[in-house]
Amino acid sequence: MTQPHIVITGANRGIGREIAGRYRAQGAKVTGTSRDGATGATLDVTNPESVVAFAKSLERQPVDLLLCNAGVYLDKGESIEGYPAQMWAETFAANVTGVFLSIQALLPNLRAARDAKIAIISSTMASDTNAPGGAYIYRSSKAAALNLGRNLAVDLKPEGIAVGIYHPGWVKTDMGGDAAAINVEESAAGLMARFDALSLASTGSFENWDGRPHVF
Ligand code: NDP
């Protein structure tokens, strides 16, 4: 069997880097991206030209799993008087538009693979049920990414492409901070098991890193 090809956005640090390393250790072909191109392929998901150029660099290469992991959390600790419009724009450009443009650009590659999968890293903060207040921009952006994944799952099912949406846990990374609940190794291992389990039967599901279904 040929080695699977896995594309991971934002693979230069945090959860993305850990997952990239683990897939490489399993013998998969991994295309990991970074904004500056210092580690792997160059991709800024907020820049449509960058997304197109990245997809062109992968022309005719089937992609078995596209992991939309790149994201920002710019409004951490923001007071209700804050939340400037520019922060909304920058966050949505990365966490929502960036996810859509990445998937759209790589659709030919996903279609060229058998049983291709798309994994979107959203967050528990996407949930309408768990709504403790604050972080309005990040929460809204992750809710939008969840919604995007749910609807893409419907549209891509007839093409045999499964879409899963995930909460990676509260993870000790630059974003999650040192007080986070789990380390990056636990999150990566859990998420990879979920990507493995993802199928057309479970497409559109919103799951925790450890396999528990997430409330919407
Ligand atoms: P990090 O901040 O450690 O890493 C974020 C990654 O995304 C970096 O590689 C970063 O690149 C990349 N990135 C940011 N903006 C862009 C962009 N415009 N184009 C391309 N890449 C970009 O975060 P984590 O590893 O913790 O988070 C990974 C994902 O998990 C994110 O989507 C996050 O929202 C989500 N998440 C994380 C949680 C946690 O507790 N850590 C909890 C819930 C969800 P660069 O180095 O250039 O900035």
mmCIF file of C-alpha atoms and ligand atoms in Angstrom:
data_model
loop_
_atom_site.group_PDB
_atom_site.id
_atom_site.type_symbol
_atom_site.label_atom_id
_atom_site.label_comp_id
_atom_site.label_asym_id
_atom_site.label_seq_id
_atom_site.Cartn_x
_atom_site.Cartn_y
_atom_site.Cartn_z
ATOM 1 C CA MET A 1 0.000 0.000 0.000
ATOM 2 C CA THR A 2 1.271 3.485 -0.800
ATOM 3 C CA GLN A 3 1.943 5.784 2.126
ATOM 4 C CA PRO A 4 -0.916 8.161 2.948
ATOM 5 C CA HIS A 5 -0.400 11.852 2.214
ATOM 6 C CA ILE A 6 -1.382 14.125 5.063
ATOM 7 C CA VAL A 7 -1.517 17.913 4.814
ATOM 8 C CA ILE A 8 -1.429 19.874 8.075
ATOM 9 C CA THR A 9 -1.846 23.648 8.247
ATOM 10 C CA GLY A 10 0.109 25.385 11.009
ATOM 11 C CA ALA A 11 2.538 22.512 11.537
ATOM 12 C CA ASN A 12 5.486 24.567 12.816
ATOM 13 C CA ARG A 13 4.451 24.536 16.484
ATOM 14 C CA GLY A 14 1.839 23.338 18.944
ATOM 15 C CA ILE A 15 -0.658 20.585 18.138
ATOM 16 C CA GLY A 16 0.041 20.700 14.393
ATOM 17 C CA ARG A 17 3.752 20.084 14.850
ATOM 18 C CA GLU A 18 3.179 17.161 17.207
ATOM 19 C CA ILE A 19 0.723 15.480 14.840
ATOM 20 C CA ALA A 20 3.042 16.020 11.861
ATOM 21 C CA GLY A 21 5.918 14.350 13.724
ATOM 22 C CA ARG A 22 3.762 11.395 14.711
ATOM 23 C CA TYR A 23 2.473 10.788 11.183
ATOM 24 C CA ARG A 24 6.029 11.014 9.824
ATOM 25 C CA ALA A 25 7.166 8.468 12.427
ATOM 26 C CA GLN A 26 4.395 6.149 11.158
ATOM 27 C CA GLY A 27 5.815 6.430 7.640
ATOM 28 C CA ALA A 28 3.181 8.766 6.193
ATOM 29 C CA LYS A 29 4.067 11.467 3.720
ATOM 30 C CA VAL A 30 3.377 14.735 5.546
ATOM 31 C CA THR A 31 3.116 18.194 4.028
ATOM 32 C CA GLY A 32 3.241 20.524 6.997
ATOM 33 C CA THR A 33 2.880 24.242 6.483
ATOM 34 C CA SER A 34 4.203 27.353 8.185
ATOM 35 C CA ARG A 35 3.613 31.002 7.448
ATOM 36 C CA ASP A 36 7.267 31.790 6.824
ATOM 37 C CA GLY A 37 8.070 28.530 5.043
ATOM 38 C CA ALA A 38 10.950 27.887 7.471
ATOM 39 C CA THR A 39 9.527 24.472 8.346
ATOM 40 C CA GLY A 40 7.844 22.819 5.383
ATOM 41 C CA ALA A 41 5.617 24.441 2.793
ATOM 42 C CA THR A 42 4.700 28.117 2.909
ATOM 43 C CA LEU A 43 1.071 28.922 3.671
ATOM 44 C CA ASP A 44 -0.696 31.885 5.206
ATOM 45 C CA VAL A 45 -4.331 30.823 5.258
ATOM 46 C CA THR A 46 -5.483 34.453 5.502
ATOM 47 C CA ASN A 47 -3.906 35.247 2.132
ATOM 48 C CA PRO A 48 -5.912 33.832 -0.806
ATOM 49 C CA GLU A 49 -2.896 34.068 -3.127
ATOM 50 C CA SER A 50 -0.816 32.085 -0.668
ATOM 51 C CA VAL A 51 -3.515 29.409 -0.501
ATOM 52 C CA VAL A 52 -3.672 29.149 -4.303
ATOM 53 C CA ALA A 53 0.136 28.984 -4.584
ATOM 54 C CA PHE A 54 0.251 26.261 -1.926
ATOM 55 C CA ALA A 55 -2.383 24.204 -3.734
ATOM 56 C CA LYS A 56 -0.492 24.634 -6.985
ATOM 57 C CA SER A 57 2.655 23.269 -5.326
ATOM 58 C CA LEU A 58 0.670 20.082 -4.593
ATOM 59 C CA GLU A 59 -0.861 19.808 -8.047
ATOM 60 C CA ARG A 60 -1.789 16.237 -8.970
ATOM 61 C CA GLN A 61 -0.738 14.860 -5.564
ATOM 62 C CA PRO A 62 -3.625 13.016 -3.894
ATOM 63 C CA VAL A 63 -4.278 14.120 -0.299
ATOM 64 C CA ASP A 64 -5.748 11.491 2.023
ATOM 65 C CA LEU A 65 -6.200 13.742 5.055
ATOM 66 C CA LEU A 66 -6.358 17.523 5.201
ATOM 67 C CA LEU A 67 -5.995 18.759 8.761
ATOM 68 C CA CYS A 68 -7.162 22.353 9.129
ATOM 69 C CA ASN A 69 -5.327 23.151 12.337
ATOM 70 C CA ALA A 70 -3.975 26.694 11.882
ATOM 71 C CA GLY A 71 -5.760 29.159 14.116
ATOM 72 C CA VAL A 72 -5.456 32.254 16.269
ATOM 73 C CA TYR A 73 -6.942 33.322 19.599
ATOM 74 C CA LEU A 74 -6.453 37.079 19.567
ATOM 75 C CA ASP A 75 -9.150 38.157 22.065
ATOM 76 C CA LYS A 76 -7.914 36.168 25.053
ATOM 77 C CA GLY A 77 -8.560 38.339 28.153
ATOM 78 C CA GLU A 78 -10.272 41.102 26.158
ATOM 79 C CA SER A 79 -12.709 43.278 28.170
ATOM 80 C CA ILE A 80 -16.231 43.875 26.872
ATOM 81 C CA GLU A 81 -15.213 47.415 25.866
ATOM 82 C CA GLY A 82 -12.564 45.928 23.615
ATOM 83 C CA TYR A 83 -13.048 43.523 20.689
ATOM 84 C CA PRO A 84 -12.032 45.963 17.930
ATOM 85 C CA ALA A 85 -13.346 45.340 14.416
ATOM 86 C CA GLN A 86 -9.850 44.590 13.129
ATOM 87 C CA MET A 87 -9.532 41.749 15.646
ATOM 88 C CA TRP A 88 -12.787 40.236 14.365
ATOM 89 C CA ALA A 89 -11.537 40.508 10.795
ATOM 90 C CA GLU A 90 -8.126 38.964 11.512
ATOM 91 C CA THR A 91 -9.585 36.133 13.561
ATOM 92 C CA PHE A 92 -12.253 35.226 11.040
ATOM 93 C CA ALA A 93 -9.738 35.427 8.189
ATOM 94 C CA ALA A 94 -7.630 32.739 9.891
ATOM 95 C CA ASN A 95 -10.163 30.566 11.729
ATOM 96 C CA VAL A 96 -13.048 30.560 9.244
ATOM 97 C CA THR A 97 -12.183 31.907 5.789
ATOM 98 C CA GLY A 98 -8.756 30.287 6.030
ATOM 99 C CA VAL A 99 -10.306 26.899 6.720
ATOM 100 C CA PHE A 100 -12.728 27.212 3.824
ATOM 101 C CA LEU A 101 -10.138 28.454 1.334
ATOM 102 C CA SER A 102 -7.716 25.667 2.280
ATOM 103 C CA ILE A 103 -10.381 23.011 1.740
ATOM 104 C CA GLN A 104 -11.613 24.590 -1.491
ATOM 105 C CA ALA A 105 -8.106 24.831 -2.939
ATOM 106 C CA LEU A 106 -7.241 21.228 -2.083
ATOM 107 C CA LEU A 107 -10.515 19.683 -3.259
ATOM 108 C CA PRO A 108 -8.926 18.323 -6.475
ATOM 109 C CA ASN A 109 -6.251 16.626 -4.345
ATOM 110 C CA LEU A 110 -8.832 15.185 -1.955
ATOM 111 C CA ARG A 111 -10.948 13.973 -4.871
ATOM 112 C CA ALA A 112 -7.888 12.243 -6.313
ATOM 113 C CA ALA A 113 -7.467 10.136 -3.154
ATOM 114 C CA ARG A 114 -9.583 7.147 -2.106
ATOM 115 C CA ASP A 115 -11.659 7.706 1.027
ATOM 116 C CA ALA A 116 -10.235 11.178 1.671
ATOM 117 C CA LYS A 117 -10.911 12.937 4.970
ATOM 118 C CA ILE A 118 -10.963 16.509 6.218
ATOM 119 C CA ALA A 119 -10.417 17.284 9.911
ATOM 120 C CA ILE A 120 -11.243 20.741 11.210
ATOM 121 C CA ILE A 121 -9.825 21.733 14.578
ATOM 122 C CA SER A 122 -12.566 23.803 16.143
ATOM 123 C CA SER A 123 -12.874 24.060 19.937
ATOM 124 C CA THR A 124 -15.182 23.428 22.849
ATOM 125 C CA MET A 125 -15.603 27.205 22.653
ATOM 126 C CA ALA A 126 -17.662 26.629 19.473
ATOM 127 C CA SER A 127 -20.440 25.123 21.552
ATOM 128 C CA ASP A 128 -23.741 26.966 22.053
ATOM 129 C CA THR A 129 -24.416 24.762 25.091
ATOM 130 C CA ASN A 130 -21.131 25.463 26.894
ATOM 131 C CA ALA A 131 -21.399 29.240 26.817
ATOM 132 C CA PRO A 132 -19.774 30.776 29.899
ATOM 133 C CA GLY A 133 -19.273 34.222 28.297
ATOM 134 C CA GLY A 134 -16.238 36.150 27.082
ATOM 135 C CA ALA A 135 -13.865 35.589 24.154
ATOM 136 C CA TYR A 136 -16.656 36.543 21.777
ATOM 137 C CA ILE A 137 -14.486 36.663 18.695
ATOM 138 C CA TYR A 138 -12.723 33.358 19.171
ATOM 139 C CA ARG A 139 -15.932 31.609 20.235
ATOM 140 C CA SER A 140 -17.829 32.953 17.215
ATOM 141 C CA SER A 141 -15.039 31.995 14.842
ATOM 142 C CA LYS A 142 -14.842 28.439 16.152
ATOM 143 C CA ALA A 143 -18.652 28.156 16.044
ATOM 144 C CA ALA A 144 -18.469 29.221 12.401
ATOM 145 C CA ALA A 145 -15.755 26.645 11.705
ATOM 146 C CA LEU A 146 -17.970 23.976 13.277
ATOM 147 C CA ASN A 147 -20.927 25.061 11.156
ATOM 148 C CA LEU A 148 -18.751 25.087 8.054
ATOM 149 C CA GLY A 149 -17.610 21.550 8.749
ATOM 150 C CA ARG A 150 -21.163 20.312 9.330
ATOM 151 C CA ASN A 151 -22.357 21.690 6.010
ATOM 152 C CA LEU A 152 -19.287 20.597 4.039
ATOM 153 C CA ALA A 153 -19.870 17.105 5.412
ATOM 154 C CA VAL A 154 -23.265 17.024 3.681
ATOM 155 C CA ASP A 155 -21.997 18.386 0.386
ATOM 156 C CA LEU A 156 -18.888 16.200 0.218
ATOM 157 C CA LYS A 157 -20.488 12.921 1.348
ATOM 158 C CA PRO A 158 -21.657 11.965 -2.177
ATOM 159 C CA GLU A 159 -18.038 12.403 -3.281
ATOM 160 C CA GLY A 160 -16.830 9.992 -0.609
ATOM 161 C CA ILE A 161 -15.026 12.673 1.425
ATOM 162 C CA ALA A 162 -15.655 12.566 5.194
ATOM 163 C CA VAL A 163 -15.439 15.677 7.370
ATOM 164 C CA GLY A 164 -14.883 15.661 11.147
ATOM 165 C CA ILE A 165 -14.820 18.564 13.564
ATOM 166 C CA TYR A 166 -12.803 18.332 16.786
ATOM 167 C CA HIS A 167 -12.084 19.866 20.154
ATOM 168 C CA PRO A 168 -8.423 19.054 20.804
ATOM 169 C CA GLY A 169 -8.720 19.419 24.588
ATOM 170 C CA TRP A 170 -7.291 22.303 26.582
ATOM 171 C CA VAL A 171 -3.717 21.747 25.522
ATOM 172 C CA LYS A 172 -0.377 23.056 26.830
ATOM 173 C CA THR A 173 0.767 25.044 23.785
ATOM 174 C CA ASP A 174 1.525 28.720 23.200
ATOM 175 C CA MET A 175 -2.227 29.181 22.749
ATOM 176 C CA GLY A 176 -3.429 26.926 25.580
ATOM 177 C CA GLY A 177 -0.820 28.107 28.120
ATOM 178 C CA ASP A 178 1.006 26.255 30.889
ATOM 179 C CA ALA A 179 -2.105 25.804 33.052
ATOM 180 C CA ALA A 180 -3.840 23.727 30.356
ATOM 181 C CA ALA A 181 -5.282 20.322 31.206
ATOM 182 C CA ILE A 182 -3.400 18.006 28.849
ATOM 183 C CA ASN A 183 -0.085 17.947 27.029
ATOM 184 C CA VAL A 184 0.356 18.069 23.317
ATOM 185 C CA GLU A 185 1.277 14.366 23.113
ATOM 186 C CA GLU A 186 -2.047 13.268 24.632
ATOM 187 C CA SER A 187 -4.033 15.589 22.392
ATOM 188 C CA ALA A 188 -2.212 14.504 19.233
ATOM 189 C CA ALA A 189 -2.553 10.791 19.980
ATOM 190 C CA GLY A 190 -6.257 11.183 20.756
ATOM 191 C CA LEU A 191 -6.971 13.269 17.675
ATOM 192 C CA MET A 192 -5.116 10.877 15.379
ATOM 193 C CA ALA A 193 -7.258 7.999 16.663
ATOM 194 C CA ARG A 194 -10.341 10.093 15.869
ATOM 195 C CA PHE A 195 -9.125 10.853 12.330
ATOM 196 C CA ASP A 196 -8.569 7.117 11.855
ATOM 197 C CA ALA A 197 -12.102 6.361 13.027
ATOM 198 C CA LEU A 198 -13.693 9.074 10.853
ATOM 199 C CA SER A 199 -15.780 7.620 8.033
ATOM 200 C CA LEU A 200 -18.720 8.542 5.823
ATOM 201 C CA ALA A 201 -20.929 6.958 8.516
ATOM 202 C CA SER A 202 -19.663 9.463 11.106
ATOM 203 C CA THR A 203 -19.141 12.435 8.796
ATOM 204 C CA GLY A 204 -20.204 15.764 10.311
ATOM 205 C CA SER A 205 -19.551 14.630 13.873
ATOM 206 C CA PHE A 206 -18.174 17.021 16.504
ATOM 207 C CA GLU A 207 -15.930 15.099 18.873
ATOM 208 C CA ASN A 208 -13.538 15.618 21.735
ATOM 209 C CA TRP A 209 -9.913 14.553 21.316
ATOM 210 C CA ASP A 210 -10.620 11.476 23.481
ATOM 211 C CA GLY A 211 -13.551 10.287 21.363
ATOM 212 C CA ARG A 212 -16.417 11.542 23.484
ATOM 213 C CA PRO A 213 -19.067 13.219 21.295
ATOM 214 C CA HIS A 214 -19.115 16.976 21.875
ATOM 215 C CA VAL A 215 -22.299 18.891 22.678
ATOM 216 C CA PHE A 216 -23.249 21.412 20.039
HETATM 217 P P1 NDP B 1 -0.471 27.476 18.571
HETATM 218 O O1 NDP B 1 -0.717 28.920 18.810
HETATM 219 O O2 NDP B 1 0.555 26.758 19.360
HETATM 220 O O3 NDP B 1 -0.180 27.214 17.002
HETATM 221 C C1 NDP B 1 -1.022 27.781 16.046
HETATM 222 C C2 NDP B 1 -0.505 27.386 14.672
HETATM 223 O O4 NDP B 1 -1.367 28.001 13.693
HETATM 224 C C3 NDP B 1 0.917 27.895 14.406
HETATM 225 O O5 NDP B 1 1.611 26.975 13.606
HETATM 226 C C4 NDP B 1 0.628 29.183 13.631
HETATM 227 O O6 NDP B 1 1.695 29.628 12.807
HETATM 228 C C5 NDP B 1 -0.541 28.720 12.783
HETATM 229 N N1 NDP B 1 -1.228 29.862 12.188
HETATM 230 C C6 NDP B 1 -1.822 30.910 12.806
HETATM 231 N N2 NDP B 1 -2.292 31.779 11.902
HETATM 232 C C7 NDP B 1 -1.993 31.274 10.682
HETATM 233 C C8 NDP B 1 -2.210 31.693 9.358
HETATM 234 N N3 NDP B 1 -2.805 32.872 9.082
HETATM 235 N N4 NDP B 1 -1.781 30.916 8.339
HETATM 236 C C9 NDP B 1 -1.164 29.734 8.585
HETATM 237 N N5 NDP B 1 -0.901 29.284 9.826
HETATM 238 C C10 NDP B 1 -1.312 30.048 10.864
HETATM 239 O O7 NDP B 1 -1.904 26.803 18.768
HETATM 240 P P2 NDP B 1 -2.339 25.299 19.141
HETATM 241 O O8 NDP B 1 -1.388 24.319 18.569
HETATM 242 O O9 NDP B 1 -2.674 25.271 20.573
HETATM 243 O O10 NDP B 1 -3.746 25.242 18.354
HETATM 244 C C11 NDP B 1 -3.969 24.501 17.161
HETATM 245 C C12 NDP B 1 -5.458 24.571 16.859
HETATM 246 O O11 NDP B 1 -6.191 24.033 17.973
HETATM 247 C C13 NDP B 1 -5.976 25.985 16.639
HETATM 248 O O12 NDP B 1 -6.938 25.976 15.615
HETATM 249 C C14 NDP B 1 -6.618 26.312 17.973
HETATM 250 O O13 NDP B 1 -7.613 27.313 17.857
HETATM 251 C C15 NDP B 1 -7.175 24.972 18.380
HETATM 252 N N6 NDP B 1 -7.436 24.820 19.810
HETATM 253 C C16 NDP B 1 -6.408 24.843 20.711
HETATM 254 C C17 NDP B 1 -6.668 24.662 22.057
HETATM 255 C C18 NDP B 1 -5.600 24.668 23.100
HETATM 256 O O14 NDP B 1 -5.916 24.515 24.298
HETATM 257 N N7 NDP B 1 -4.320 24.795 22.746
HETATM 258 C C19 NDP B 1 -8.054 24.448 22.555
HETATM 259 C C20 NDP B 1 -9.050 24.427 21.513
HETATM 260 C C21 NDP B 1 -8.727 24.605 20.197
HETATM 261 P P3 NDP B 1 2.732 30.798 13.317
HETATM 262 O O15 NDP B 1 3.798 30.096 14.094
HETATM 263 O O16 NDP B 1 3.218 31.403 12.042
HETATM 264 O O17 NDP B 1 1.951 31.767 14.154
#
